Amino acid sequence: MTQALKYETASSGETQALAARLGEIVQSGDVLCLSGDLGAGKTTFTQGLARGLGIEEPVSSPTFTIIKEYDDGRIPLYHMDIYRLGEAAVQEDLGYDEYFYGEGVSVIEWYGFLEELIPEDRLELHITLAEGDGRRLRFTATGPHATARLKELEQLCPTSH
Ligand SMILES: Nc1ncnc2c1ncn2[C@@H]1O[C@H](COP(=O)(O)OP(=O)(O)OP(=O)(O)O)[C@@H](O)[C@H]1O
Ligand SMILES: [Mg+2]
């Protein structure tokens, strides 16, 4: 089950506005896997998603903490950045399942290092750089929950594709 949804944004504000719409509809147990080069906009997207959840605490890159939890929104946000752990991520016992199968939504930057431990039903977002401040965002759903969320997002934010 794979369905793709594509967007183009022209600024970080546009990326965050789209992310905020997703933040309004995500549900407990949702998992969002983010990929794209350094500086593509994964953390920027997560900040917008947090805003859509009603989180007011500033969201920063969890590069050193690896996992940061925000509890002041509609549901908790678990923001992870696996980059610093790299290949060691799967051996580190950071209690990933507590997050993936918890009450909140998990957002994982550099999820490739952790892929085998991440639930199969997940939303994936790949961000690529375009001209200037442009970004291309490509969402894919890999299971029924993620597919449902993608359809809701498409209704809220129709694309021209
Ligand atoms: N259209 C856009 N969408 C998102 N970010 C943009 C856009 N245009 C410019 N930017 C800028 O690009 C940078 C993206 O940085 P960000 O930290 O979000 O990247 P990242 O993918 O999380 O990188 P890392 O892999 O290092 O964690 C920010 O400075 C942001 O303001
Ligand atoms: Mg980041």
XYZ file of N, CA and C and ligand atoms in Angstrom:
515
model
N 0.848 -1.186 0.000
C 0.000 0.000 0.000
C 0.890 1.244 0.000
N 1.068 1.833 -1.132
C 1.891 3.043 -1.199
C 1.179 4.102 -2.013
N 1.018 5.241 -1.399
C 0.369 6.339 -2.089
C 1.224 7.568 -1.831
N 1.529 8.323 -2.854
C 2.417 9.486 -2.674
C 1.640 10.781 -2.800
N 2.055 11.745 -2.002
C 1.451 13.073 -2.035
C 2.609 14.068 -2.104
N 2.577 14.943 -3.097
C 3.729 15.837 -3.315
C 3.353 17.303 -3.190
N 4.273 18.049 -2.581
C 4.083 19.503 -2.449
C 5.382 20.210 -2.804
N 5.260 21.474 -3.136
C 6.439 22.330 -3.256
C 6.213 23.544 -2.385
N 7.228 23.910 -1.620
C 7.116 25.114 -0.802
C 8.221 26.076 -1.207
N 7.974 27.367 -0.994
C 8.929 28.387 -1.432
C 9.652 29.042 -0.267
N 9.274 28.687 0.960
C 9.908 29.295 2.137
C 9.718 28.367 3.332
N 10.492 28.632 4.392
C 10.337 27.818 5.597
C 8.935 28.028 6.180
N 8.403 29.242 6.025
C 7.049 29.527 6.512
C 6.011 28.660 5.820
N 6.170 28.475 4.530
C 5.226 27.623 3.791
C 5.337 26.168 4.223
N 6.566 25.723 4.447
C 6.767 24.344 4.920
C 6.112 24.157 6.286
N 6.258 25.165 7.138
C 5.694 25.052 8.486
C 4.169 25.132 8.459
N 3.624 25.899 7.522
C 2.169 26.004 7.431
C 1.565 24.652 7.025
N 2.212 23.996 6.063
C 1.758 22.663 5.645
C 1.877 21.675 6.817
N 3.022 21.725 7.491
C 3.266 20.830 8.623
C 2.235 21.052 9.729
N 1.840 22.302 9.915
C 0.864 22.617 10.966
C -0.486 21.951 10.667
N -0.850 21.907 9.385
C -2.103 21.231 9.028
C -2.026 19.746 9.392
N -0.865 19.159 9.129
C -0.687 17.751 9.504
C -0.750 17.608 11.020
N -0.178 18.581 11.721
C -0.196 18.559 13.184
C -1.608 18.608 13.757
N -2.511 19.194 12.988
C -3.905 19.288 13.453
C -4.629 17.947 13.354
N -4.139 17.058 12.498
C -4.890 15.808 12.260
C -4.184 14.540 12.730
N -2.918 14.631 13.130
C -2.226 13.411 13.566
C -2.876 12.852 14.831
N -2.723 11.552 14.998
C -3.347 10.871 16.134
C -2.325 10.059 16.924
N -2.713 9.671 18.133
C -1.854 8.846 18.982
C -1.347 7.640 18.202
N -0.065 7.367 18.308
C 0.508 6.204 17.641
C 0.960 6.462 16.219
N 0.684 7.643 15.696
C 1.175 7.956 14.350
C 2.698 8.091 14.371
N 3.318 7.645 13.300
C 4.775 7.733 13.189
C 5.107 8.428 11.867
N 5.902 9.481 11.961
C 6.313 10.231 10.769
C 7.826 10.132 10.631
N 8.275 9.545 9.535
C 9.704 9.349 9.284
C 10.190 10.403 8.306
N 11.207 11.164 8.700
C 11.694 12.255 7.862
C 13.058 11.928 7.263
N 13.205 12.181 5.971
C 14.507 12.021 5.342
C 14.784 13.207 4.428
N 16.047 13.339 4.062
C 16.482 14.482 3.249
C 17.834 14.942 3.786
N 18.569 15.652 2.945
C 19.922 16.072 3.309
C 19.947 16.970 4.547
N 21.137 17.173 5.084
C 21.346 18.163 6.140
C 20.789 19.501 5.658
N 19.966 20.126 6.479
C 19.432 21.433 6.095
C 18.254 21.377 5.132
N 17.753 20.187 4.870
C 16.612 20.071 3.947
C 15.362 20.717 4.537
N 15.199 20.581 5.845
C 14.037 21.194 6.492
C 13.266 20.243 7.394
N 13.900 19.180 7.850
C 13.214 18.193 8.701
C 12.816 18.801 10.047
N 13.757 19.515 10.666
C 13.441 20.152 11.950
C 12.437 21.284 11.748
N 12.618 22.026 10.666
C 11.685 23.113 10.336
C 10.263 22.559 10.201
N 10.131 21.436 9.515
C 8.823 20.803 9.353
C 8.259 20.401 10.726
N 9.111 19.835 11.561
C 8.660 19.381 12.882
C 8.179 20.563 13.726
N 8.830 21.711 13.578
C 8.395 22.906 14.315
C 6.980 23.319 13.900
N 6.695 23.218 12.612
C 5.346 23.539 12.132
C 4.326 22.534 12.634
N 4.706 21.269 12.627
C 3.815 20.220 13.113
C 3.486 20.441 14.595
N 4.507 20.836 15.350
C 4.311 21.130 16.773
C 3.312 22.270 16.956
N 3.431 23.274 16.116
C 2.511 24.415 16.193
C 1.078 23.945 15.945
N 0.906 23.050 14.968
C -0.422 22.517 14.668
C -0.988 21.684 15.805
N -0.103 21.130 16.618
C -0.539 20.357 17.793
C -0.864 21.279 18.965
N -0.547 22.559 18.810
C -0.784 23.517 19.882
C 0.350 23.580 20.887
N 1.506 23.071 20.501
C 2.675 23.100 21.394
C 3.292 24.499 21.353
N 3.495 25.078 22.529
C 4.054 26.428 22.567
C 5.531 26.450 22.921
N 5.978 25.377 23.588
C 7.401 25.285 23.907
C 8.193 25.265 22.598
N 9.277 26.061 22.500
C 10.036 26.077 21.242
C 10.650 24.707 20.929
N 10.517 24.279 19.691
C 11.064 22.984 19.268
C 12.420 23.219 18.608
N 13.461 22.599 19.190
C 14.794 22.747 18.609
C 15.286 21.386 18.152
N 16.389 21.377 17.434
C 16.914 20.119 16.917
C 17.399 19.231 18.062
N 16.922 17.987 18.150
C 17.349 17.106 19.254
C 18.627 16.343 18.930
N 19.549 16.992 18.247
C 20.767 16.303 17.812
C 21.523 15.706 18.997
N 21.587 16.413 20.111
C 22.374 15.917 21.246
C 21.561 15.131 22.246
N 20.275 15.458 22.353
C 19.433 14.708 23.282
C 18.867 13.447 22.636
N 18.933 13.371 21.314
C 18.378 12.260 20.508
C 16.847 12.249 20.526
N 16.264 12.240 21.725
C 14.802 12.236 21.813
C 14.347 13.371 22.718
N 13.382 14.136 22.250
C 12.820 15.199 23.086
C 11.306 15.078 23.042
N 10.697 15.170 24.228
C 9.242 15.015 24.333
C 8.588 16.355 24.660
N 7.500 16.656 23.960
C 6.743 17.897 24.215
C 5.330 17.515 24.619
N 4.940 17.948 25.785
C 3.667 17.488 26.341
C 2.590 18.548 26.434
N 2.850 19.728 25.915
C 1.869 20.791 26.131
C 0.918 20.996 24.934
N 0.824 20.000 24.074
C -0.097 20.110 22.939
C -1.277 19.146 23.062
N -2.058 19.044 22.000
C -3.245 18.170 21.960
C -2.891 16.723 22.309
N -1.809 16.223 21.730
C -1.221 14.937 22.125
C 0.294 15.145 22.194
N 1.019 14.258 22.912
C 2.464 14.457 23.015
C 3.169 14.338 21.659
N 4.269 15.054 21.540
C 5.141 14.941 20.372
C 6.472 14.367 20.848
N 6.895 13.280 20.197
C 8.214 12.705 20.474
C 9.091 12.995 19.263
N 10.030 13.886 19.441
C 10.875 14.319 18.328
C 12.246 13.665 18.461
N 12.631 12.868 17.489
C 13.910 12.142 17.551
C 14.814 12.539 16.394
N 16.101 12.597 16.680
C 17.086 12.813 15.622
C 18.172 11.757 15.795
N 18.205 10.798 14.889
C 19.062 9.627 15.030
C 20.455 9.848 14.433
N 20.659 11.003 13.798
C 21.895 11.259 13.059
C 23.156 10.963 13.871
N 23.189 11.446 15.113
C 24.414 11.338 15.907
C 24.706 9.883 16.310
N 23.661 9.066 16.466
C 23.864 7.657 16.820
C 24.314 6.843 15.615
N 23.825 7.207 14.455
C 24.197 6.494 13.234
C 23.913 5.012 13.338
N 24.864 4.220 12.854
C 24.680 2.758 12.814
C 24.454 2.156 14.205
N 24.889 2.851 15.252
C 24.763 2.327 16.615
C 23.334 2.420 17.140
N 22.472 3.100 16.402
C 21.127 3.404 16.909
C 20.345 2.157 17.304
N 20.451 1.101 16.511
C 19.643 -0.090 16.805
C 20.115 -0.815 18.062
N 21.407 -0.644 18.419
C 21.915 -1.300 19.629
C 21.617 -0.491 20.897
N 21.456 0.805 20.745
C 21.184 1.662 21.903
C 19.772 1.383 22.406
N 19.668 1.120 23.705
C 18.333 0.870 24.240
C 17.748 2.176 24.768
N 17.105 2.896 23.882
C 16.536 4.188 24.283
C 15.035 4.075 24.510
N 14.548 2.837 24.579
C 13.121 2.631 24.836
C 12.242 3.124 23.704
N 12.710 2.902 22.490
C 11.989 3.421 21.319
C 10.504 3.036 21.313
N 10.234 1.776 21.685
C 8.839 1.297 21.597
C 7.886 2.098 22.481
N 8.422 2.595 23.607
C 7.597 3.423 24.491
C 7.052 4.632 23.736
N 7.835 5.092 22.801
C 7.423 6.241 21.991
C 6.557 5.794 20.814
N 7.068 4.831 20.056
C 6.351 4.414 18.842
C 4.942 3.919 19.156
N 4.801 3.246 20.278
C 3.494 2.684 20.631
C 2.873 3.432 21.809
N 3.298 4.663 22.004
C 2.806 5.474 23.116
C 1.596 6.310 22.740
N 1.336 7.289 23.567
C 0.132 8.133 23.413
C 0.304 9.242 22.382
N 1.531 9.478 22.006
C 1.794 10.647 21.169
C 2.085 10.310 19.726
N 2.599 11.322 19.019
C 3.035 11.134 17.641
C 4.557 11.185 17.628
N 5.181 10.226 16.945
C 6.641 10.188 16.843
C 7.084 10.783 15.522
N 8.061 11.679 15.590
C 8.645 12.255 14.380
C 10.140 11.946 14.432
N 10.653 11.275 13.401
C 12.025 10.765 13.453
C 12.860 11.298 12.298
N 13.865 12.124 12.644
C 14.811 12.582 11.625
C 15.912 11.540 11.491
N 16.386 11.320 10.283
C 17.411 10.314 9.981
C 16.960 8.927 10.415
N 15.710 8.597 10.075
C 15.121 7.333 10.532
C 15.770 6.110 9.901
N 16.521 6.297 8.826
C 17.138 5.160 8.132
C 17.992 4.310 9.060
N 18.609 4.936 10.060
C 19.470 4.199 10.993
C 18.677 3.303 11.944
N 17.381 3.526 11.969
C 16.540 2.839 12.956
C 15.446 2.019 12.268
N 15.527 1.958 10.970
C 14.417 1.489 10.154
C 13.775 0.194 10.645
N 14.629 -0.806 11.018
C 14.075 -2.115 11.370
C 13.224 -2.078 12.645
N 13.379 -1.035 13.457
C 12.636 -0.963 14.719
C 11.375 -0.108 14.624
N 11.192 0.536 13.504
C 10.064 1.467 13.353
C 8.826 0.725 12.856
N 7.658 1.024 13.424
C 6.435 0.335 12.992
C 6.246 0.400 11.471
N 5.660 -0.649 10.943
C 5.499 -0.740 9.484
C 4.514 0.283 8.936
N 3.485 0.557 9.729
C 2.470 1.517 9.287
C 2.941 2.914 9.673
N 3.514 3.597 8.716
C 4.080 4.911 9.033
C 4.004 5.829 7.818
N 4.093 7.093 8.140
C 4.108 8.115 7.103
C 5.568 8.476 6.875
N 5.985 8.500 5.623
C 7.355 8.902 5.326
C 7.327 10.215 4.547
N 8.251 11.085 4.887
C 8.354 12.362 4.177
C 9.797 12.567 3.750
N 9.981 12.693 2.442
C 11.318 12.987 1.922
C 11.334 14.420 1.398
N 12.307 15.195 1.885
C 12.410 16.603 1.487
C 13.659 16.795 0.631
N 13.493 17.424 -0.524
C 14.665 17.737 -1.343
C 14.729 19.233 -1.624
N 15.958 19.703 -1.777
C 16.156 21.117 -2.060
C 15.820 21.430 -3.505
N 15.152 22.550 -3.709
C 14.889 23.047 -5.055
C 15.559 24.418 -5.172
N 15.245 25.128 -6.203
C 15.894 26.413 -6.429
C 15.614 27.416 -5.302
N 16.592 28.217 -4.959
C 16.416 29.232 -3.922
C 16.046 28.585 -2.599
N 14.980 29.087 -2.000
C 14.501 28.515 -0.741
C 13.448 27.440 -0.991
N 13.311 27.010 -2.215
C 12.293 26.017 -2.550
C 12.612 24.639 -1.987
N 11.578 23.895 -1.683
C 11.717 22.508 -1.230
C 10.629 21.668 -1.874
N 10.964 20.429 -2.190
C 9.964 19.478 -2.652
C 9.710 18.482 -1.537
N 8.448 18.287 -1.227
C 8.067 17.397 -0.136
C 7.262 16.242 -0.722
N 7.710 15.038 -0.444
C 7.024 13.864 -0.978
C 6.646 12.933 0.178
N 5.350 12.809 0.397
C 4.842 11.934 1.467
C 4.476 10.571 0.897
N 4.790 9.524 1.629
C 4.310 8.185 1.277
C 3.737 7.532 2.525
N 2.684 6.749 2.326
C 2.067 6.022 3.430
C 2.347 4.540 3.254
N 2.663 3.846 4.350
C 3.023 2.432 4.224
C 2.067 1.522 4.992
N 0.900 2.025 5.322
C -0.080 1.196 6.027
C -1.390 1.944 6.141
N -2.414 1.298 6.687
C -3.755 1.886 6.707
C -3.876 3.191 7.502
N -3.228 3.266 8.669
C -3.333 4.502 9.450
C -2.682 5.668 8.711
N -1.500 5.404 8.194
C -0.774 6.456 7.480
C -1.531 6.878 6.224
N -2.130 5.920 5.548
C -2.889 6.232 4.339
C -4.078 7.125 4.666
N -4.741 6.826 5.760
C -5.887 7.645 6.178
C -5.442 9.080 6.443
N -4.312 9.209 7.110
C -3.814 10.541 7.455
C -3.436 11.317 6.190
N -2.859 10.611 5.244
C -2.448 11.248 3.996
C -3.662 11.758 3.224
N -4.726 10.974 3.244
C -5.944 11.398 2.544
C -6.539 12.640 3.200
N -6.502 12.668 4.528
C -7.007 13.864 5.232
C -6.161 15.084 4.878
N -4.859 14.881 4.841
C -3.974 16.005 4.516
C -4.241 16.505 3.097
N -4.461 15.574 2.197
C -4.721 15.946 0.800
C -6.000 16.777 0.693
N -6.990 16.436 1.510
C -8.235 17.213 1.495
C -8.032 18.610 2.065
N -7.230 18.684 3.144
C -6.964 19.985 3.759
C -6.072 20.850 2.887
N -5.110 20.217 2.245
C -4.116 20.939 1.447
C -4.008 20.292 0.068
N -4.932 20.605 -0.826
C -4.880 20.001 -2.164
C -3.624 20.431 -2.912
N -3.095 19.552 -3.721
C -1.930 19.900 -4.542
C -2.360 20.023 -5.987
N -1.492 20.593 -6.778
C -1.814 20.749 -8.197
C -1.412 19.510 -8.987
N -0.741 18.535 -8.318
C -0.254 17.362 -9.044
C -1.364 16.350 -9.290
N 11.103 25.994 1.849
C 11.778 25.733 2.996
N 11.368 24.727 3.804
C 12.068 24.430 4.927
N 13.183 25.064 5.338
C 13.645 26.082 4.571
C 12.963 26.449 3.374
N 13.639 27.479 2.831
C 14.662 27.738 3.634
N 14.697 26.911 4.686
C 15.731 26.933 5.732
O 16.486 25.732 5.620
C 16.951 25.340 6.915
C 16.473 23.936 7.220
O 17.111 23.512 8.399
P 16.578 22.318 9.285
O 17.353 22.382 10.551
O 15.111 22.327 9.350
O 17.072 21.082 8.384
P 17.161 19.540 8.802
O 16.651 18.794 7.623
O 16.490 19.321 10.101
O 18.728 19.332 8.917
P 19.550 18.267 9.832
O 19.679 17.021 9.011
O 20.856 18.950 10.039
O 18.794 18.031 11.104
C 16.397 26.354 7.910
O 17.350 27.350 8.141
C 15.194 26.932 7.160
O 14.869 28.245 7.571
Mg 17.147 18.557 11.928
